[in-house]
Coordinates of C-alpha atoms and ligand atoms in Angstrom, one line a residue:
X1 CA -0.2 0.1 0.0
X2 CA 2.7 2.4 0.6
X3 CA 6.8 2.5 0.5
X4 CA 9.3 4.8 0.6
X5 CA 11.4 6.2 -1.8
X6 CA 14.0 8.4 -2.7
X7 CA 13.5 11.7 -3.8
X8 CA 16.7 12.1 -6.1
X9 CA 17.6 8.5 -7.7
X10 CA 14.1 7.2 -7.0
X11 CA 15.0 4.1 -5.4
X12 CA 12.7 2.4 -3.1
X13 CA 13.1 1.1 0.2
X14 CA 11.6 -1.1 2.3
X15 CA 9.2 0.8 5.2
X16 CA 10.0 -2.5 7.5
X17 CA 13.1 -1.2 8.7
X18 CA 14.1 2.5 9.9
X19 CA 15.7 4.5 7.2
X20 CA 15.8 8.1 6.7
X21 CA 18.3 8.5 4.0
X22 CA 18.4 7.0 0.8
X23 CA 20.6 4.1 1.1
X24 CA 22.0 4.8 -2.7
X25 CA 22.4 8.0 -3.1
X26 CA 21.9 9.9 0.4
X27 CA 19.2 12.3 -0.9
X28 CA 15.0 12.7 1.0
X29 CA 13.1 9.6 1.3
X30 CA 9.0 10.3 0.5
X31 CA 6.3 7.8 1.2
X32 CA 4.6 7.0 -1.9
X33 CA 1.3 5.5 -1.9
X34 CA -0.1 2.7 -4.6
X35 CA -3.3 5.4 -6.2
X36 CA -4.8 3.0 -7.3
X37 CA -5.2 1.3 -4.3
X38 CA -6.4 4.4 -2.0
X39 CA -8.5 5.4 -4.1
X40 CA -10.3 2.4 -3.3
X41 CA -10.2 2.1 0.4
X42 CA -10.6 5.7 -0.1
X43 CA -14.3 5.2 -1.3
X44 CA -14.9 1.6 0.7
X45 CA -14.5 4.0 3.7
X46 CA -16.1 6.6 5.8
X47 CA -13.4 9.3 6.2
X48 CA -16.2 12.5 5.4
X49 CA -18.5 11.1 7.8
X50 CA -15.2 12.1 10.3
X51 CA -15.1 14.9 12.5
X52 CA -11.4 17.3 11.1
X53 CA -8.3 16.3 12.6
X54 CA -5.6 14.3 11.3
X55 CA -7.5 11.1 12.2
X56 CA -10.3 11.3 9.9
X57 CA -7.7 11.0 6.9
X58 CA -6.1 7.7 8.1
X59 CA -6.8 5.6 5.0
X60 CA -4.1 8.3 3.3
X61 CA -1.4 7.6 6.2
X62 CA 2.0 4.8 6.5
X63 CA 0.0 2.8 9.4
X64 CA -0.3 0.0 10.0
X65 CA -1.3 -1.3 13.1
X66 CA -4.2 1.1 14.1
X67 CA -4.1 0.0 18.2
X68 CA -0.2 1.3 18.0
X69 CA -2.1 5.2 17.6
X70 CA -1.2 7.3 19.6
X71 CA -3.1 11.1 19.8
X72 CA -3.3 13.7 21.5
X73 CA -7.3 15.0 19.6
X74 CA -4.4 16.6 16.8
X75 CA -5.5 18.8 13.6
X76 CA -9.1 20.0 13.3
X77 CA -7.7 23.3 13.8
X78 CA -10.5 26.0 12.6
X79 CA -9.9 28.4 9.7
X80 CA -10.9 31.7 10.2
X81 CA -11.8 34.1 7.5
X82 CA -10.0 37.3 8.8
X83 CA -11.7 40.2 6.7
X84 CA -10.9 43.3 9.1
X85 CA -7.1 42.5 8.5
X86 CA -8.2 41.1 4.5
X87 CA -9.9 45.2 4.7
X88 CA -6.2 46.4 5.7
X89 CA -4.5 44.4 3.3
X90 CA -6.3 45.3 0.6
X91 CA -7.2 41.5 0.4
X92 CA -10.9 40.2 -0.6
X93 CA -10.4 36.5 0.6
X94 CA -7.6 35.5 3.3
X95 CA -7.8 32.9 5.9
X96 CA -6.4 32.5 8.9
X97 CA -5.5 28.5 9.4
X98 CA -4.6 28.5 13.6
X99 CA -2.2 26.1 14.0
X100 CA -1.3 27.6 17.8
X101 CA -4.8 25.6 18.4
X102 CA -3.1 21.7 18.4
X103 CA -2.7 19.9 21.6
X104 CA 1.1 21.2 22.5
X105 CA -0.2 24.5 20.0
X106 CA 2.1 23.9 17.3
X107 CA 0.9 22.2 14.1
X108 CA 4.4 20.0 14.7
X109 CA 1.3 17.5 16.9
X110 CA -0.4 16.1 13.5
X111 CA 3.4 15.4 12.5
X112 CA 4.3 13.8 16.4
X113 CA 1.1 11.5 16.2
X114 CA 2.3 10.1 12.9
X115 CA 6.0 9.9 14.2
X116 CA 5.5 8.1 17.5
X117 CA 2.6 6.2 16.5
X118 CA 5.4 4.4 13.8
X119 CA 7.9 4.4 16.1
X120 CA 6.3 2.2 18.5
X121 CA 5.4 -0.3 15.0
X122 CA 9.0 -0.2 15.2
X123 CA 9.2 -1.2 18.5
X124 CA 11.5 1.5 19.7
X125 CA 12.0 2.6 23.4
X126 CA 13.8 6.2 22.9
X127 CA 12.9 8.8 20.7
X128 CA 14.8 12.2 20.1
X129 CA 14.4 15.7 18.2
X130 CA 16.8 18.7 18.1
X131 CA 14.6 21.8 18.5
X132 CA 14.1 25.2 18.0
X133 CA 11.7 24.4 20.8
X134 CA 7.9 23.3 19.3
X135 CA 9.1 19.6 17.5
X136 CA 10.4 19.7 21.6
X137 CA 7.4 20.6 23.1
X138 CA 5.4 17.9 21.2
X139 CA 8.1 15.3 21.4
X140 CA 7.4 15.6 24.8
X141 CA 3.3 15.0 24.7
X142 CA 3.2 12.6 22.6
X143 CA 6.7 9.8 24.1
X144 CA 4.8 11.0 27.3
X145 CA 1.8 9.9 26.2
X146 CA 2.7 6.8 24.8
X147 CA 5.1 5.9 27.7
X148 CA 8.3 5.7 26.3
X149 CA 11.8 8.2 27.1
X150 CA 12.5 10.9 25.4
X151 CA 15.5 13.3 24.6
X152 CA 15.8 16.2 23.1
X153 CA 18.7 19.0 21.9
X154 CA 18.0 22.4 21.9
X155 CA 20.2 25.1 21.4
X156 CA 20.8 27.3 25.1
X157 CA 19.0 30.3 25.5
X158 CA 17.7 29.9 22.3
X159 CA 14.5 29.0 22.2
X160 CA 10.9 30.0 23.6
X161 CA 10.5 29.7 27.8
X162 CA 6.9 28.2 26.8
X163 CA 8.2 25.5 25.1
X164 CA 11.2 25.2 27.0
X165 CA 9.2 24.7 29.9
X166 CA 6.3 22.1 27.6
X167 CA 9.5 20.0 27.1
X168 CA 10.4 19.2 31.2
X169 CA 7.1 19.5 32.2
X170 CA 6.2 17.2 29.7
X171 CA 9.5 15.0 31.5
X172 CA 10.9 14.8 28.5
X173 CA 15.4 14.8 28.5
X174 CA 15.8 18.2 27.7
X175 CA 20.3 19.0 26.7
X176 CA 21.0 22.9 25.9
X177 CA 24.2 22.3 24.0
X178 CA 26.0 26.0 23.7
X179 CA 25.4 25.8 19.3
X180 CA 22.4 26.6 17.4
X181 CA 20.0 24.1 15.7
X182 CA 21.7 23.1 12.7
X183 CA 24.7 21.4 15.4
X184 CA 21.8 20.3 17.5
X185 CA 20.3 18.6 14.1
X186 CA 23.7 17.0 13.0
X187 CA 24.3 15.5 16.5
X188 CA 20.8 14.4 16.7
X189 CA 21.2 12.9 13.2
X190 CA 24.3 11.2 13.8
X191 CA 23.1 9.5 17.1
X192 CA 20.6 8.1 15.0
X193 CA 22.6 6.5 12.4
X194 CA 25.2 5.6 14.6
X195 CA 22.7 3.8 17.6
X196 CA 19.2 1.8 16.0
X197 CA 17.6 2.1 19.2
X198 CA 17.0 5.4 19.6
X199 CA 14.1 7.2 17.0
X200 CA 14.7 10.8 15.0
X201 CA 11.7 12.4 14.9
X202 CA 13.3 15.1 13.3
X203 CA 11.9 16.5 9.6
X204 CA 13.9 14.2 7.9
X205 CA 11.5 11.2 9.1
X206 CA 9.5 10.6 6.2
X207 CA 6.4 9.7 8.5
X208 CA 6.4 13.1 10.4
X209 CA 5.7 14.6 7.7
X210 CA 3.2 12.7 6.8
X211 CA 0.7 13.7 9.4
X212 CA 1.9 17.6 8.6
X213 CA 0.4 17.3 5.4
X214 CA -3.2 16.9 6.6
X215 CA -3.3 20.6 7.0
X216 CA -3.5 20.7 3.6
X217 CA -6.1 18.0 3.1
X218 CA -8.6 20.4 6.0
X219 CA -8.5 23.1 4.5
X220 CA -9.6 21.8 1.2
X221 CA -12.6 20.4 3.0
X222 CA -12.9 24.0 5.2
X223 CA -13.6 25.6 2.0
X224 CA -15.8 23.2 0.4
X225 CA -13.5 21.1 -1.9
X226 CA -12.1 24.5 -2.8
X227 CA -8.4 24.9 -2.3
X228 CA -7.2 28.5 -2.4
X229 CA -5.1 29.6 -4.4
X230 CA -2.3 30.7 -2.7
X231 CA -0.9 29.2 1.0
X232 CA 2.0 31.3 2.8
X233 CA 4.5 29.3 4.7
X234 CA 6.5 30.4 7.3
X235 CA 9.4 27.9 6.6
X236 CA 12.8 27.1 8.9
X237 CA 13.9 23.3 8.3
X238 CA 11.4 23.0 6.0
X239 CA 9.8 20.0 6.4
X240 CA 5.8 22.1 7.1
X241 CA 5.7 23.4 3.2
X242 CA 6.7 20.8 1.8
X243 CA 4.0 18.3 3.2
X244 CA 1.4 21.0 2.6
X245 CA 2.4 20.6 -1.1
X246 CA 2.5 16.7 -0.8
X247 CA -1.7 17.0 0.3
X248 CA -2.7 18.9 -2.2
X249 CA -1.3 16.6 -4.8
X250 CA -2.2 14.1 -3.0
X251 CA -5.8 15.3 -3.2
X252 CA -5.3 16.3 -6.4
X253 CA -4.2 13.0 -7.4
X254 CA -7.4 11.1 -5.9
X255 CA -9.9 13.6 -7.8
X256 CA -11.3 14.8 -4.8
X257 CA -10.0 18.7 -5.9
X258 CA -9.0 19.4 -9.4
X259 CA -7.4 22.6 -8.7
X260 CA -4.2 23.0 -7.0
X261 CA -2.8 26.4 -4.8
X262 CA 0.4 28.4 -5.1
X263 CA 3.0 27.2 -2.5
X264 CA 4.4 30.7 -0.8
X265 CA 7.6 30.8 1.7
X266 CA 8.7 32.8 4.2
X267 CA 11.6 32.8 6.1
X268 CA 13.3 35.4 8.4
X269 CA 15.5 38.3 6.3
X270 CA 18.7 36.3 9.0
X271 CA 18.0 33.2 8.4
X272 CA 17.0 32.9 4.2
X273 CA 18.8 30.4 2.6
X274 CA 15.8 29.1 1.3
X275 CA 13.9 31.9 0.3
X276 CA 17.0 34.1 -1.5
X277 CA 18.1 30.6 -3.0
X278 CA 14.6 30.9 -5.0
X279 CA 14.8 34.6 -5.7
X280 CA 18.0 33.9 -7.7
X281 CA 16.5 31.1 -9.5
X282 CA 19.3 28.9 -7.4
X283 CA 18.8 24.8 -7.3
X284 CA 21.0 24.7 -4.1
X285 CA 21.1 26.8 -1.3
X286 CA 24.4 28.4 0.6
X287 CA 23.9 27.6 4.1
X288 CA 23.7 30.6 7.3
X289 CA 26.3 29.8 9.6
X290 CA 25.3 32.1 12.3
X291 CA 21.4 32.4 11.5
X292 CA 19.5 35.1 14.1
X293 CA 16.0 35.9 14.3
X294 CA 13.7 37.8 16.5
X295 CA 11.1 34.5 15.4
X296 CA 13.5 31.8 17.7
X297 CA 11.1 29.0 15.5
X298 CA 12.8 29.4 12.6
X299 CA 16.0 29.9 13.2
X300 CA 17.4 28.0 11.2
X301 CA 20.5 28.4 8.2
X302 CA 20.9 24.8 7.1
X303 CA 17.4 23.5 6.5
X304 CA 17.2 19.6 5.3
X305 CA 14.2 19.3 4.1
X306 CA 16.0 22.8 1.5
X307 CA 15.3 20.0 -1.8
X308 CA 12.2 19.2 -1.1
X309 CA 10.6 23.1 -0.7
X310 CA 12.0 24.0 -3.8
X311 CA 10.5 21.7 -5.3
X312 CA 7.5 22.6 -4.1
X313 CA 7.8 25.9 -4.7
X314 CA 8.7 25.4 -7.8
X315 CA 6.5 23.1 -8.7
X316 CA 3.9 25.0 -8.0
X317 CA 4.7 28.0 -9.3
X318 CA 5.0 29.8 -5.6
X319 CA 7.3 32.3 -4.7
X320 CA 9.6 32.9 -1.5
X321 CA 10.3 36.0 0.2
X322 CA 12.6 37.4 3.1
X323 CA 11.2 39.2 6.1
X324 CA 12.3 41.7 9.1
X325 CA 12.5 41.6 12.4
X326 CA 10.6 44.6 12.1
X327 CA 8.0 43.5 10.1
X328 CA 7.5 40.5 11.4
X329 CA 6.5 42.4 14.6
X330 CA 4.2 44.3 13.5
X331 CA 2.4 41.9 11.3
X332 CA 2.3 40.1 15.1
X333 CA 0.8 42.9 16.2
X334 CA -2.1 43.6 13.1
X335 CA -2.8 40.6 13.2
X336 CA -3.6 40.4 17.0
X337 CA -5.2 43.4 17.0
X338 CA -7.2 43.1 14.1
X339 CA -8.9 39.9 14.8
X340 CA -8.3 38.5 18.2
X341 CA -5.2 35.8 17.3
X342 CA -2.0 36.3 19.3
X343 CA 0.4 33.9 17.4
X344 CA 4.3 33.3 18.2
X345 CA 6.7 35.7 15.2
X346 CA 7.6 33.1 13.7
X347 CA 4.0 32.3 12.6
X348 CA 3.5 36.3 12.3
X349 CA 5.9 36.1 9.1
X350 CA 3.1 34.2 7.1
X351 CA 1.6 37.5 7.7
X352 CA 4.6 39.3 7.3
X353 CA 4.9 38.3 3.6
X354 CA 1.7 38.2 2.8
X355 CA 2.3 42.2 3.0
X356 CA 5.5 42.2 1.5
X357 CA 3.8 40.1 -1.5
X358 CA 1.1 42.1 -1.9
X359 CA 3.4 45.2 -1.9
X360 CA 5.7 43.8 -5.2
X361 CA 2.5 42.8 -6.9
X362 CA 2.7 39.1 -7.0
X363 CA -0.1 38.7 -5.6
X364 CA -3.8 39.8 -6.8
X365 CA -5.9 41.1 -4.6
X366 CA -8.7 38.4 -5.3
X367 CA -7.0 35.4 -5.1
X368 CA -8.5 33.2 -1.4
X369 CA -4.8 33.3 -0.1
X370 CA -4.5 31.2 3.4
X371 CA -1.5 32.1 5.4
X372 CA -0.5 29.1 8.0
X373 CA 0.1 31.0 11.2
X374 CA 2.2 27.5 13.0
X375 CA 2.4 28.6 16.3
X376 CA 0.4 29.6 20.2
X377 CA 1.0 33.4 20.9
X378 CA 1.8 32.4 24.5
X379 CA 4.8 29.9 23.8
X380 CA 7.0 33.3 23.7
X381 CA 5.3 35.5 25.8
X382 CA 8.8 37.8 26.0
X383 CA 8.9 38.5 22.9
X384 CA 6.0 41.0 23.1
X385 CA 6.9 41.8 26.0
X386 CA 10.2 43.0 25.1
X387 CA 9.1 44.7 22.0
X388 CA 5.6 46.6 22.9
X389 CA 4.4 49.0 24.5
X390 CA 4.6 48.5 28.7
X391 CA 1.8 49.0 30.1
X392 CA 1.1 52.0 33.0
X393 CA 1.6 51.9 36.5
X394 CA -0.4 54.2 39.1
X395 CA -1.7 54.7 42.3
X396 CA -4.4 52.0 43.1
X397 CA -6.2 55.8 42.9
X398 CA -10.1 56.0 41.2
X399 CA -9.0 59.3 40.2
X400 CA -6.0 58.4 38.4
X401 CA -8.1 55.6 36.7
X402 CA -11.0 58.2 35.6
X403 CA -8.2 60.5 34.1
X404 CA -6.6 57.9 32.5
X405 CA -10.5 56.6 30.7
X406 CA -10.7 60.1 30.2
X407 CA -14.2 59.9 31.8
Ligands
LIG501 N1 6.6 28.2 12.7 C1 6.9 27.7 13.4 C2 5.9 28.4 14.5 C3 8.0 26.6 13.9 O1 8.4 26.3 15.5 C4 9.0 26.2 13.1 C5 10.1 24.8 12.9 C6 8.5 26.5 11.6 C7 7.6 26.9 11.1 C8 8.9 25.9 10.4 O2 8.9 24.6 10.6 O3 10.9 23.6 9.6 O4 8.8 22.5 9.0 O5 10.1 24.7 8.1 N2 10.2 24.8 14.3 C9 11.1 23.6 14.3 C10 11.0 23.1 16.0 C11 12.4 23.8 13.6 O6 12.5 22.7 16.6 O7 10.1 23.3 16.8 P1 10.1 24.0 9.0

């Protein structure tokens, strides 16, 4: 029903053993399905009657043993129609897919429910990841639910406090390294290649991305079967934009839709190897050695999934853009104040990117646009408190308050 295939040389790998990279050429792997069989399975199933969630689409996911599913009720996040923000930006049809509504507050939960289920299917007892914060929080929660050991490696001092607290409280073994995310991921990849007893759940793991592709399925279902014209996604390690594109393509291949959106990637200016490559029409990236941005979730200089992401953007006819920290923080504020949605800085980069694409004339005002906001604002309370206007402090006196209110 499914198998793993190299995105470069197309060599197939058996899903029976744990593999992260193509054994022949070392390139990334992706999960492939026999679509004829899948169509038949889907027609026979009652998936359309199930509530919106990752597991609504279980027939579309690479699971062998349903009894092993580890779930915290992930997915089913709201698609908000944002009229006030749309009007401000000069757009007619704007939606925000708010992934902060997932159980641990980010889109990572879509991937981890599938990834940790695969860990149980493979019979492993330890799961590991490197993280800028959200991956570690999510993996820690799913490992706790599964009752297995979890080790997370993070860049010291560069993970937002809410995320660090989550990983600690869910009981992960948290190791902070003197280095950045790229250094941490390097170590975790080598660890998992050296030691078969640990299972790596970073986004090079193709099963994790299968969970994340369900965001695309949900958007199509929430828009009554019609994909949007554009999907704008914050890009870090570049797994999510690749996964979402895969989801849209699969729905089309299964004849559940008949169009595809253009995928628009947004990176922070100080950590933008993919956006820079796409803009320069290059097929490879130049890693950023010392990535820096206020959006710590996407502070990544050498994204492992760059090939998949560039392919997704190009195949779909999309574009990529960079946004400054100032533009990110402004977008966070405007989204919160016009729509009541508080998202973390990395998430707000999709809104900052939309503004830029509109200014550049890249997006037409009549297009249907979906911005993905990837994580909840409360993950990182320090950043707004540091950069936004501080509240006034006065004596506990009614007259003083009256004067402030102006009554
Ligand atoms: N937005 C948020 C809030 C994230 O946490 C991440 C990635 C991204 C966007 C980018 O997604 O890597 O698939 O391109 N966070 C990872 C982590 C790297 O460790 O939590 P991507």
